[in-house]
mmCIF file of C-alpha atoms in Angstrom:
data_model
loop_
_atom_site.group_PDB
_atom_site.id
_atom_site.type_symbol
_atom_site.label_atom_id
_atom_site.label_comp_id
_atom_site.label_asym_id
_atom_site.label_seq_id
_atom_site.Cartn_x
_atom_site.Cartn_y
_atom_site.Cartn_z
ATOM 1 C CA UNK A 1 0.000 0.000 0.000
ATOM 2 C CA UNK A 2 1.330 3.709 -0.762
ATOM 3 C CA UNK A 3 -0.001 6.236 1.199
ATOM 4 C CA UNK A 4 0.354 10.105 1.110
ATOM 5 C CA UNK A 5 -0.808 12.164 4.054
ATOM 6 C CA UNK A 6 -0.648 16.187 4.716
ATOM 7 C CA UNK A 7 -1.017 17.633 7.926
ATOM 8 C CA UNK A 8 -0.594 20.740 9.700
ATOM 9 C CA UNK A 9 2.594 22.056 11.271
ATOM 10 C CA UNK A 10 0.770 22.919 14.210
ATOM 11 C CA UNK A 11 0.792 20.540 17.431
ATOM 12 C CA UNK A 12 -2.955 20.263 16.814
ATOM 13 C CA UNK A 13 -3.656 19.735 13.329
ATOM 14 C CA UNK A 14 -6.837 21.896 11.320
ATOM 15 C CA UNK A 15 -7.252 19.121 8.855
ATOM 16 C CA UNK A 16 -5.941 16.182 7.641
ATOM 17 C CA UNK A 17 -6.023 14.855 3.970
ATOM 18 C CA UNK A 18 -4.875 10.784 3.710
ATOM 19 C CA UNK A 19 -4.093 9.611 0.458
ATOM 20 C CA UNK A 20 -4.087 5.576 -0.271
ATOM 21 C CA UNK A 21 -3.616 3.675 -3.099
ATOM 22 C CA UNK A 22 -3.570 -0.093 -3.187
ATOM 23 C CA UNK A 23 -0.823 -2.033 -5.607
ATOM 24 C CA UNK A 24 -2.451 -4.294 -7.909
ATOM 25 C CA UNK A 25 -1.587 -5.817 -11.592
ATOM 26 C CA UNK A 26 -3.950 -2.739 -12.890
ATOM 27 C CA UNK A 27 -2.273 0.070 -10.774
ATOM 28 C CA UNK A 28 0.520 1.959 -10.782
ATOM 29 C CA UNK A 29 3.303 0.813 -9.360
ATOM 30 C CA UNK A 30 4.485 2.684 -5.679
ATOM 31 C CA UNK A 31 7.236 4.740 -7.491
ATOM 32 C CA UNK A 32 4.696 5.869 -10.347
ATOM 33 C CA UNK A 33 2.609 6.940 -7.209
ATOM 34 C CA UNK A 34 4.969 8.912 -5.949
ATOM 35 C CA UNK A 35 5.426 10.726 -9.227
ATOM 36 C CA UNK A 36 2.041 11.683 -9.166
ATOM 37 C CA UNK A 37 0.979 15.576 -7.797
ATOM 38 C CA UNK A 38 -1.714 15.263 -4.866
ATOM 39 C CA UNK A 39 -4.587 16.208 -7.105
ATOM 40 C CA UNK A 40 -3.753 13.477 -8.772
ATOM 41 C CA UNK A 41 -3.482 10.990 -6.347
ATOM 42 C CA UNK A 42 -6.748 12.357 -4.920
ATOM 43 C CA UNK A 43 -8.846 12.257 -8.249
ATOM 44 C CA UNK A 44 -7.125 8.006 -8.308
ATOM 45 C CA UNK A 45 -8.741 7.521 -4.685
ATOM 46 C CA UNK A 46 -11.495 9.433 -5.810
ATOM 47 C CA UNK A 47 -12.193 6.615 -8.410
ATOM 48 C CA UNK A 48 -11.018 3.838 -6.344
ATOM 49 C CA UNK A 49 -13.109 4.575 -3.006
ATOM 50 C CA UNK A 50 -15.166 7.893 -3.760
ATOM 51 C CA UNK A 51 -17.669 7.650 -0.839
ATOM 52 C CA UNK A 52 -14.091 7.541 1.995
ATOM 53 C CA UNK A 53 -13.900 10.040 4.072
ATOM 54 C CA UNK A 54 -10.809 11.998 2.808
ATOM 55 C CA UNK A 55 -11.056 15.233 5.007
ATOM 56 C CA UNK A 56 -12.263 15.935 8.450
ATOM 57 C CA UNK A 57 -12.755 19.339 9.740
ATOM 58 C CA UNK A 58 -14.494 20.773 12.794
ATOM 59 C CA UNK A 59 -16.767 17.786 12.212
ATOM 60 C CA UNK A 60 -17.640 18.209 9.197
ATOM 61 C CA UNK A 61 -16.002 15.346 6.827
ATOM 62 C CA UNK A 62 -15.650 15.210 3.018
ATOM 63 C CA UNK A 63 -15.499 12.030 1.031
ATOM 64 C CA UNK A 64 -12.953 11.916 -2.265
ATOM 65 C CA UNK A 65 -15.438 12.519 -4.219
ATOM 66 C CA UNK A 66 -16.437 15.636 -2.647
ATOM 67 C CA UNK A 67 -13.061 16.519 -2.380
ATOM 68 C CA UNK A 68 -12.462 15.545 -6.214
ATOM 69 C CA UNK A 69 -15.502 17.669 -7.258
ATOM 70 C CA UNK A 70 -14.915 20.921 -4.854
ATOM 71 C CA UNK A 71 -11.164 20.926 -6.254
ATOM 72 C CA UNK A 72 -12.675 20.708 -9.740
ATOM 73 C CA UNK A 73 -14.826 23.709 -8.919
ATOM 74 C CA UNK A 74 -11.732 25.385 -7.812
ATOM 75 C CA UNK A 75 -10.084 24.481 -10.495
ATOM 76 C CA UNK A 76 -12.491 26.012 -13.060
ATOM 77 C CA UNK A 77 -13.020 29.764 -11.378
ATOM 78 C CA UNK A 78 -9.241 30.325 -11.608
ATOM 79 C CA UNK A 79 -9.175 29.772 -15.632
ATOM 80 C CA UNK A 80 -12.291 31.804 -15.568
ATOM 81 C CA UNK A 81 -9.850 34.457 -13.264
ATOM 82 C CA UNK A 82 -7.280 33.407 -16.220
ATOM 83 C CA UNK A 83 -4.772 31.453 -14.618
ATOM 84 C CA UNK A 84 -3.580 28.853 -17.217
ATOM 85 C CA UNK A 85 -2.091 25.284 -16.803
ATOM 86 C CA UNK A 86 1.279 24.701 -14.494
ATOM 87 C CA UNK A 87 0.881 28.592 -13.042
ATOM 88 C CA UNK A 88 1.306 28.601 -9.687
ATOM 89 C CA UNK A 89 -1.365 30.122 -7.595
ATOM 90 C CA UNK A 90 -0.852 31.596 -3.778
ATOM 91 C CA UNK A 91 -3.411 30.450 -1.221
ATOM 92 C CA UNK A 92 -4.282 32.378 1.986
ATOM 93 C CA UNK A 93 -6.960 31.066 4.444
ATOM 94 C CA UNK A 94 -7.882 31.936 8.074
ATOM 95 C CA UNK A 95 -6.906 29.818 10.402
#
């Protein structure tokens, strides 16, 4: 199993977004995973298992699907805001 996880720097984590993939004749194998950008290994779970939970904040979770799909949405206002492919994009959020 490869796994990919991203947590907060902070002693008490905000969120925390788990990545899995299972090895399998069909799959890639775990260094092709690892080549992979987290969208990407979040739209594979998102195929694989899209009704796990993938985030959970203040109690509210998200499965990888939801996750998949609000990314998406995110996705498509920034080329509306003209950002093209491979430009890199800050983020700010309150904490």
């Amino acid at each position: 199993m490869s796994q990919v996880s991203k947590t907060s720097t902070t002693a008490k984590p905000d969120a925390v977004a788990s990545v899995s993939a299972t090895s399998s004749t069909s799959s890639p194998s775990n260094s092709a995973l690892h080549q992979l950008a987290l969208h990407q290994l979040v739209e594979r779970q998102a195929e694989l298992t899209p009704e796990a939970i993938a985030v959970v904040h203040n109690g509210t979770t998200l499965t990888y699907q939801d996750l998949n799909h609000q990314a998406n949405q995110l996705a498509h206002y920034l080329v509306t805001l003209g950002v093209k492919a491979e430009q890199l994009v800050a983020n700010s959020v309150v904490r």
